[in-house]
Coordinates of N, CA and C in Angstrom, one line a residue:
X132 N 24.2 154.8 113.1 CA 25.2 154.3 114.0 C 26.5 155.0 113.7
X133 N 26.9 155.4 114.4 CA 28.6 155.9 114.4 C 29.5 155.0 114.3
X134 N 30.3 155.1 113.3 CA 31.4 154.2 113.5 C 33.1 154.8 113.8
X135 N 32.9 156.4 113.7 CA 33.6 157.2 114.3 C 32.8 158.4 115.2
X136 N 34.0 159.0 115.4 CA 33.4 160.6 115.5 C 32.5 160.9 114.5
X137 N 33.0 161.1 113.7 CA 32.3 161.6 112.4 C 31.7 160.6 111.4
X138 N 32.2 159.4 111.1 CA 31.6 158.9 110.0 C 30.3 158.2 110.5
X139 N 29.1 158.1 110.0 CA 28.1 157.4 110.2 C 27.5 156.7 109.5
X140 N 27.1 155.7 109.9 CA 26.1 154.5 109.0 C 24.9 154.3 109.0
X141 N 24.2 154.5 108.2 CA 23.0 154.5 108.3 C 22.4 153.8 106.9
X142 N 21.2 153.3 107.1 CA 20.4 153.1 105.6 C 20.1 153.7 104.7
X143 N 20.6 153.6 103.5 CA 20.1 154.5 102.5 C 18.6 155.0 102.4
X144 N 18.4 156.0 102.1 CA 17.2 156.7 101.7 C 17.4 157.6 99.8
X145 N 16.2 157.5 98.9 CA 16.1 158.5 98.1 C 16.5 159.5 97.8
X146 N 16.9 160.2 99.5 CA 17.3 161.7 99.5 C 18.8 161.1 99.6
X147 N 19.1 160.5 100.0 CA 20.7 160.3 99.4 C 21.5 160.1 97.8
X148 N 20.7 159.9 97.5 CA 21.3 159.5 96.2 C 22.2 160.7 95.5
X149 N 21.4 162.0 95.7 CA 22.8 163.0 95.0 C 24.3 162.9 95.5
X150 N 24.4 163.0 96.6 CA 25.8 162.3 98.0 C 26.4 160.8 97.4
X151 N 25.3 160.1 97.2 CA 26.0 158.5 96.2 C 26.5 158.9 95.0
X152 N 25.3 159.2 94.3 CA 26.2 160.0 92.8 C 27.5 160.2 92.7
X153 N 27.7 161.5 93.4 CA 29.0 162.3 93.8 C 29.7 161.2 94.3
X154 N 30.1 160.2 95.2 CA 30.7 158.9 95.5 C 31.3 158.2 94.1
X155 N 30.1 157.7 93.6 CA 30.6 156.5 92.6 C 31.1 157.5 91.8
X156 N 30.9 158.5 91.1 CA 31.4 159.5 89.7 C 33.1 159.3 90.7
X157 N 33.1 160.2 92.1 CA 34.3 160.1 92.4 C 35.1 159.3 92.2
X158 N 34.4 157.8 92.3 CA 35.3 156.8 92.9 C 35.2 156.3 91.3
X159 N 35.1 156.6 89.9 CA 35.0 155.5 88.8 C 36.4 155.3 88.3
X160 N 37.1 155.7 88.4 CA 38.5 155.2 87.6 C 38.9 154.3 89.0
X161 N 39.0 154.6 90.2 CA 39.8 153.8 91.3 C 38.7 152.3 91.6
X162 N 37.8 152.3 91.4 CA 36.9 151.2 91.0 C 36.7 150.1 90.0
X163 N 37.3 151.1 88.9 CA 37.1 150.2 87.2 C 37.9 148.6 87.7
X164 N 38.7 148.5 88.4 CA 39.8 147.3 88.4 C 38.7 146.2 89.1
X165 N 38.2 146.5 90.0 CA 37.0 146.0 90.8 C 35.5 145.5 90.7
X166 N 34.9 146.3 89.9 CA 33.6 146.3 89.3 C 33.2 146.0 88.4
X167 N 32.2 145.4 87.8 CA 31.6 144.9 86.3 C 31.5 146.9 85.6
X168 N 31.8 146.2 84.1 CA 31.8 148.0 83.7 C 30.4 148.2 83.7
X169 N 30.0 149.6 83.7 CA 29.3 150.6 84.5 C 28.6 150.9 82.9
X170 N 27.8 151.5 82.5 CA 27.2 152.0 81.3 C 27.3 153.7 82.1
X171 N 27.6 154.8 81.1 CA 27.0 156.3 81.4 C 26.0 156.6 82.5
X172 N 25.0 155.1 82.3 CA 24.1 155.6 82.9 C 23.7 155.3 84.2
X173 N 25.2 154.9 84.7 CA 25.4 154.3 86.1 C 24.9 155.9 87.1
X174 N 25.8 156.2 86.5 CA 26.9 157.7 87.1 C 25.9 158.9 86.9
X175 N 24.4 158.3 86.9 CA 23.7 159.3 87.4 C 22.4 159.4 88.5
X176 N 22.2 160.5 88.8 CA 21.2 160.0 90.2 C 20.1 159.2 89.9
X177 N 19.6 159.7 89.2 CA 18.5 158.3 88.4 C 18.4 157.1 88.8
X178 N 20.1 156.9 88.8 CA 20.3 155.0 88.6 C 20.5 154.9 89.8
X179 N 20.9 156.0 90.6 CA 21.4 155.9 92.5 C 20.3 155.6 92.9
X180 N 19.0 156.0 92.9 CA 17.7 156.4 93.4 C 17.2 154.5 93.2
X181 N 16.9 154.5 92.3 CA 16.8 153.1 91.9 C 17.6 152.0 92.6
X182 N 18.7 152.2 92.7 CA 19.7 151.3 93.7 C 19.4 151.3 95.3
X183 N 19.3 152.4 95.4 CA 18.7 152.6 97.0 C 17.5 152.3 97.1
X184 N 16.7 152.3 96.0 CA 15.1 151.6 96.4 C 14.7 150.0 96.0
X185 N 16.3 149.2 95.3 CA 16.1 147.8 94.7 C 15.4 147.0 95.6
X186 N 14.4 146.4 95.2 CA 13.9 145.3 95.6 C 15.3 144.3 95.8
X187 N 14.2 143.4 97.2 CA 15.2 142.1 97.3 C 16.9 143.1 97.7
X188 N 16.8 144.5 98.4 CA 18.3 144.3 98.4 C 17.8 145.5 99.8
X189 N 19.2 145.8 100.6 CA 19.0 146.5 101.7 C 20.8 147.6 101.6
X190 N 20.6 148.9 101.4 CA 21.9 149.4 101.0 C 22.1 150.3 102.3
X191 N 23.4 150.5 103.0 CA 24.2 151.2 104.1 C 25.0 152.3 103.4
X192 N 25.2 153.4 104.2 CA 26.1 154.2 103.4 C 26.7 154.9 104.7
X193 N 27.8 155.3 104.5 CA 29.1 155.6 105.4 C 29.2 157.0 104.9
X194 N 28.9 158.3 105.8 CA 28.8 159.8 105.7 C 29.5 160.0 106.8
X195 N 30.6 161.2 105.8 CA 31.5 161.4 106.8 C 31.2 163.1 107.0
X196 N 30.4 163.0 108.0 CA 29.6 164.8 108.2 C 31.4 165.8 108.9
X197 N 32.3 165.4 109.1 CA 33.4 166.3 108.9 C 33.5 166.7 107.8
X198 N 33.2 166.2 106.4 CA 33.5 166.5 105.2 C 31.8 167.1 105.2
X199 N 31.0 167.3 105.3 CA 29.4 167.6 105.2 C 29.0 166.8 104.3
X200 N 29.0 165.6 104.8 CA 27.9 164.4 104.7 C 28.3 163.8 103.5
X201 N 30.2 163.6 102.3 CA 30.6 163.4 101.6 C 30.2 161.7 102.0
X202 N 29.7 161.1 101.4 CA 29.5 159.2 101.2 C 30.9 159.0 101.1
X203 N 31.7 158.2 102.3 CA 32.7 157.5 102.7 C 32.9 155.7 102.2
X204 N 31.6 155.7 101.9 CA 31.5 153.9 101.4 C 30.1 153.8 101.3
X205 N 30.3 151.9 100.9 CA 28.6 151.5 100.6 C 29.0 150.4 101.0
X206 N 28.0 149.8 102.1 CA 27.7 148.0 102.0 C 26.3 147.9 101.4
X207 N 25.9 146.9 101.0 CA 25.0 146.6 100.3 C 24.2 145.0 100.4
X208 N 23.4 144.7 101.1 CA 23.0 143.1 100.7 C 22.0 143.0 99.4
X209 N 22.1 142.3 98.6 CA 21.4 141.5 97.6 C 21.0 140.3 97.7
X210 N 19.9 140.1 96.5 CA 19.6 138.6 96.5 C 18.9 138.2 97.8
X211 N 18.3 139.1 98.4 CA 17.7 138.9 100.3 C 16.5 137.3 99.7
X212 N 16.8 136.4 100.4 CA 16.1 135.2 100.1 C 15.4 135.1 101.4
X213 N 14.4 134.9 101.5 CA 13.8 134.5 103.0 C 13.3 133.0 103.0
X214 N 12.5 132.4 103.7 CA 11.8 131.5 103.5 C 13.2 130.3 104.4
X215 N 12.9 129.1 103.6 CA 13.9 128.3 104.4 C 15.9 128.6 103.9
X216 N 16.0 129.5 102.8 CA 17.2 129.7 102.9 C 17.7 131.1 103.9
X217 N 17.3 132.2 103.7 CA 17.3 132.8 104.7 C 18.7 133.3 104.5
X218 N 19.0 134.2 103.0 CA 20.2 134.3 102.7 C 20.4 135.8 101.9
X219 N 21.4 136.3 102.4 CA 21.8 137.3 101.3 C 23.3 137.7 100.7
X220 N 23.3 138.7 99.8 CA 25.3 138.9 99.1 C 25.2 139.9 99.7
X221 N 26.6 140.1 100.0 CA 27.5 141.0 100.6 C 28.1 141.9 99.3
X222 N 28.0 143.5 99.5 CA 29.0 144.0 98.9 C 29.4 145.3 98.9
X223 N 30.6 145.4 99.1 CA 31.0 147.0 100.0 C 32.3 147.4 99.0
X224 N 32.3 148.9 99.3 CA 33.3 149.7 98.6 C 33.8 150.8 99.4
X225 N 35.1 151.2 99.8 CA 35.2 152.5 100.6 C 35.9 153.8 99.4
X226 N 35.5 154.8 99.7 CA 36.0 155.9 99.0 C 37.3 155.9 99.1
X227 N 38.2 156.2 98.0 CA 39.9 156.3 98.1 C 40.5 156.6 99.0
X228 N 39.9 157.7 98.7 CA 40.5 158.5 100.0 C 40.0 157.7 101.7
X229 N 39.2 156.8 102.0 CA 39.1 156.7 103.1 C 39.3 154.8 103.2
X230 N 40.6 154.4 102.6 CA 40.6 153.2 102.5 C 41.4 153.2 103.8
X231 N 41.5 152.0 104.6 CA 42.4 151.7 105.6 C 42.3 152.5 106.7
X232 N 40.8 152.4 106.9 CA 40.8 153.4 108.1 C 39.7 152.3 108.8
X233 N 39.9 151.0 108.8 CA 38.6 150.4 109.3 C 37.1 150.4 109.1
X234 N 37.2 151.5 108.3 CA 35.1 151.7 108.1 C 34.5 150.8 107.6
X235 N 35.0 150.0 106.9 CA 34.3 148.8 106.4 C 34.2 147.7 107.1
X236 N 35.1 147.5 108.1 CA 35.0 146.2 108.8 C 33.6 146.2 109.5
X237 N 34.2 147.6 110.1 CA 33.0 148.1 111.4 C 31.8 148.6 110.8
X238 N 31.5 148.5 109.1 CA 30.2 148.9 108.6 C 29.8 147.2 108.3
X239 N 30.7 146.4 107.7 CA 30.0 145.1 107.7 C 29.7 144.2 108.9
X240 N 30.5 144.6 109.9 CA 29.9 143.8 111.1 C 28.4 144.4 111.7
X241 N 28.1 145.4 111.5 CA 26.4 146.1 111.7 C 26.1 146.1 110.6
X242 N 26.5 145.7 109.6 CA 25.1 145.6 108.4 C 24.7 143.6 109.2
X243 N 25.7 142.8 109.2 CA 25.7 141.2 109.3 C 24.7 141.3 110.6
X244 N 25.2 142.7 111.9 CA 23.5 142.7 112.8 C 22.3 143.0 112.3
X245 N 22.4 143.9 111.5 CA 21.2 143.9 111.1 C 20.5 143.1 110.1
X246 N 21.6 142.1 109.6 CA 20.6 140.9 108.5 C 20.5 140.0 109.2
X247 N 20.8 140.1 110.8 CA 19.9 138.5 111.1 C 18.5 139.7 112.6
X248 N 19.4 140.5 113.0 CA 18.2 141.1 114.1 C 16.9 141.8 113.2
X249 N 17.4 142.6 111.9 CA 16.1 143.3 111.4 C 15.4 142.4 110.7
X250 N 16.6 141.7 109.6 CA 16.1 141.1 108.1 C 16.0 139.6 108.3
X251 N 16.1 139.3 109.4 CA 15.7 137.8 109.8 C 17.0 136.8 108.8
X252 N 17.8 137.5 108.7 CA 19.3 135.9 108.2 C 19.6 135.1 109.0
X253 N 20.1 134.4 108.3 CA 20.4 133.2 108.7 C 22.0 133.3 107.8
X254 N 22.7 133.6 107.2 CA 23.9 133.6 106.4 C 23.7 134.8 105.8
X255 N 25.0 135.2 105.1 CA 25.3 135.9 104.6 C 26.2 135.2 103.4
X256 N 26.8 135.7 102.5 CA 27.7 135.1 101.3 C 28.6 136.7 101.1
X257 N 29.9 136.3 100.3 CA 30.5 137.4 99.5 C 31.3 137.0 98.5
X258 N 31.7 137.3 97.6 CA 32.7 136.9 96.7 C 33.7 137.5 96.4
X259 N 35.3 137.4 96.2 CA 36.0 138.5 95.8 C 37.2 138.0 94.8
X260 N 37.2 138.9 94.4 CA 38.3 138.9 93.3 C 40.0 138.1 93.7
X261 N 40.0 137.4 93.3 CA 41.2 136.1 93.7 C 42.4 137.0 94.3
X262 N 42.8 137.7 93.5 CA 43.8 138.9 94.2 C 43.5 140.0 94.7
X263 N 41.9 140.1 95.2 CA 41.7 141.2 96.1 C 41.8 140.6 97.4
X264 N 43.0 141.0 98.1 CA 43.4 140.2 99.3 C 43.3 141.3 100.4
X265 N 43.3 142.7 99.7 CA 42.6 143.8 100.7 C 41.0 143.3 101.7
X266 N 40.4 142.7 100.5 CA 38.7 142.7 100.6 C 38.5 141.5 101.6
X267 N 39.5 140.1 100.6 CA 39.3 139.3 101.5 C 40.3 139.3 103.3
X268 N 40.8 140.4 103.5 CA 41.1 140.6 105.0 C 40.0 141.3 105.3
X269 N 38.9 141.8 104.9 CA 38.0 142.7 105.3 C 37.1 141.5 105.9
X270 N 36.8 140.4 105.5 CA 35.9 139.1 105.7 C 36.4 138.8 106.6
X271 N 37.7 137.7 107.2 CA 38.4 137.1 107.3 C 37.6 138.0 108.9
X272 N 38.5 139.2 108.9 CA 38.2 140.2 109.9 C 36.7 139.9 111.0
X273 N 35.6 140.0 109.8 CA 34.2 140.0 110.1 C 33.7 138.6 110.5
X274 N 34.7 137.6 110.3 CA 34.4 136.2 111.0 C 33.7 135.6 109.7
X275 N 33.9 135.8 108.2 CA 34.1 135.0 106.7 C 34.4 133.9 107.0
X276 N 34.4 132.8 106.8 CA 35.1 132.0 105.9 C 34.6 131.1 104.5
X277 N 35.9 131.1 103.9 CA 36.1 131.0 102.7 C 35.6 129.1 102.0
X278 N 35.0 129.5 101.5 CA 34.0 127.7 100.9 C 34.1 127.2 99.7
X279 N 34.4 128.5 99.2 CA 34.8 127.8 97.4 C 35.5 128.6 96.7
X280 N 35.5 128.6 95.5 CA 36.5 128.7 94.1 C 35.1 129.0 92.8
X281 N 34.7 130.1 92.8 CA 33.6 130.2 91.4 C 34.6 130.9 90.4
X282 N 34.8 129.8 89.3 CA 35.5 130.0 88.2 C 35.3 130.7 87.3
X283 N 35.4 132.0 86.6 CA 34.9 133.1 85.4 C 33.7 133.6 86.3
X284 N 33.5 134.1 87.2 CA 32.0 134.0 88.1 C 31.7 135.5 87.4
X285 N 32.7 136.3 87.8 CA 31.7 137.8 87.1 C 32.8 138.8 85.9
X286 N 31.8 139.2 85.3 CA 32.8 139.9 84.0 C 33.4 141.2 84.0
X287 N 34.1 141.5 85.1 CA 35.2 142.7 85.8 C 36.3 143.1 84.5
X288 N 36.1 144.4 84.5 CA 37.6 145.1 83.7 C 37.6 144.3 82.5
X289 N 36.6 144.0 81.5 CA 37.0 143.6 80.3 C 37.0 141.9 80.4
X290 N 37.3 141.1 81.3 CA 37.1 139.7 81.1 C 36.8 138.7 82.6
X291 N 36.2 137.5 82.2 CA 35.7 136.7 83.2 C 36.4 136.1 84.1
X292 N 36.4 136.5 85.9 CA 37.1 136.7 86.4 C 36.4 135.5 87.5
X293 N 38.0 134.7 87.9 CA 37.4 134.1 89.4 C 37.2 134.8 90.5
X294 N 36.2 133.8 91.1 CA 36.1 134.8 92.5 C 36.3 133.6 93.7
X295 N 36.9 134.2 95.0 CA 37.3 133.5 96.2 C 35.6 133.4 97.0
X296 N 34.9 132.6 97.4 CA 33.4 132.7 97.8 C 34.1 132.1 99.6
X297 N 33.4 133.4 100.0 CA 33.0 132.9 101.5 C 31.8 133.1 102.3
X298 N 31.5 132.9 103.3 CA 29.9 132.8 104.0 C 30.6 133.2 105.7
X299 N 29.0 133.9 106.3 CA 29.7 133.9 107.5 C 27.7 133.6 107.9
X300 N 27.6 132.4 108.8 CA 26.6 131.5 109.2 C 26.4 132.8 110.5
X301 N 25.0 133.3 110.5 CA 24.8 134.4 111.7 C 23.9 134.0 113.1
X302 N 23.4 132.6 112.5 CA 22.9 131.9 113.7 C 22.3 130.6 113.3
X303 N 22.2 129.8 114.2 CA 21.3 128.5 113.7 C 20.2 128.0 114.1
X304 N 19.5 129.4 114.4 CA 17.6 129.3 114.4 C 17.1 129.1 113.7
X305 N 15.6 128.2 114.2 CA 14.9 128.4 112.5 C 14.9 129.1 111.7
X306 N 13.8 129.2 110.7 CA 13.4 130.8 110.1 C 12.2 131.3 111.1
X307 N 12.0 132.4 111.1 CA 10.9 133.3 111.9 C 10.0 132.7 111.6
X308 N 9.6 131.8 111.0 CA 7.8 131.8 110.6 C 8.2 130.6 109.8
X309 N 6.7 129.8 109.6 CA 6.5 129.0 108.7 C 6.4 128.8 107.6
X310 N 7.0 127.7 106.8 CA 6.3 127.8 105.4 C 5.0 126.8 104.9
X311 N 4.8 127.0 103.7 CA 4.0 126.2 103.1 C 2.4 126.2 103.6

C-alpha cells in the first residue's frame, strides 16, 4: 500500500531484513532513549530475519523507493492471541530522518485494517513511555484511547520505566470460529 508517492507499506518478508538491518544500525543512538537495550546481536541480519519470521507476531515496513527501498519505519503486532481474546501489541518506529511526516499514523491505521480484516482482531493494545507525547499523539490520532498507568512496565535506557497503556476496540463481532 502507498502511503505516499514514494513511501510504501507492505509486510515484511526474509528478503528484507538486510534494508531492516541498515534501519535499526541507522537508527541505534536516536532510539537508545526509547527501547529496551539491544545486545550486539540485535544489529545484525540474523536477528532481523528472525524478527520478520516471529511467531505470534505480524511486522510492516515503510520503504521509501525515492531513496531505493531505504526502510522509513516499522509497525509491528505481537503477542497475536486469537481464540476468545482476539488481541494484539502495537509497536512502531520511524527513521530520523523521516519523523513528522505522518507515515506512521497512516502505517498504523492499515496495519489496525489488517488486524481485524486479515488477522481476525478484535483490539489492539500499545504502551508508551509517560513522556513520549510524540507517540502518544500518534494513538490519540489512530482512534487510541488511553486505559491505564503500568508502573516500572519495561526496562528502557538503563531503568524501569512507566508506561501510558491504550487500546483501540476494532469491532464487536464475535470471534471467527468457535471454541472448545
Amino acid at each position: 500500500m502507498l502511503i505516499t508517492p514514494d513511501i510504501e507499506l507492505r509486510r515484511a518478508v526474509p528478503d528484507d531484513a538486510a534494508a531492516l538491518t541498515e534501519a535499526v544500525v541507522r537508527n541505534r543512538e536516536f532510539m537508545e532513549p526509547w527501547e529496551p537495550f539491544r545486545s550486539q546481536g540485535y544489529y545484525t541480519e540474523a536477528a532481523q530475519v528472525e524478527r520478520i519470521a516471529e511467531p505470534g507476531g505480524a511486522l510492516w515496513l515503510l520503504f521509501d523507493h525515492a531513496a531505493g527501498g531505504r526502510v522509513a519505519g516499522r509497525v509491528a503486532l505481537s503477542g497475536i492471541h486469537l481464540g476468545p481474546l482476539c488481541s494484539a501489541n502495537l509497536g512502531y518506529w520511524s527513521d530520523a530522518d523521516y519523523r513528522g511526516r505522518g507515515l506512521i499514523p497512516a502505517a498504523v491505521e492499515e496495519v489496525c485494517r489488517a488486524g481485524r480484516e486479515e488477522l481476525g482482531l478484535h483490539r489492539i493494545e500499545a504502551g508508551t513511555l509517560v513522556d513520549n507525547t510524540a507517540s502518544q499523539r500518534v494513538l490519540a490520532k489512530c482512534g487510541f484511547e488511553r486505559y491505564g498507568l503500568a508502573p516500572k512496565f519495561l526496562h528502557i535506557n538503563g531503568e524501569w520505566r512507566d508506561h501510558v497503556l491504550f487500546q483501540r476496540i476494532l469491532h464487536d463481532d464475535p470471534p471467527a470460529y468457535a471454541f472448545g
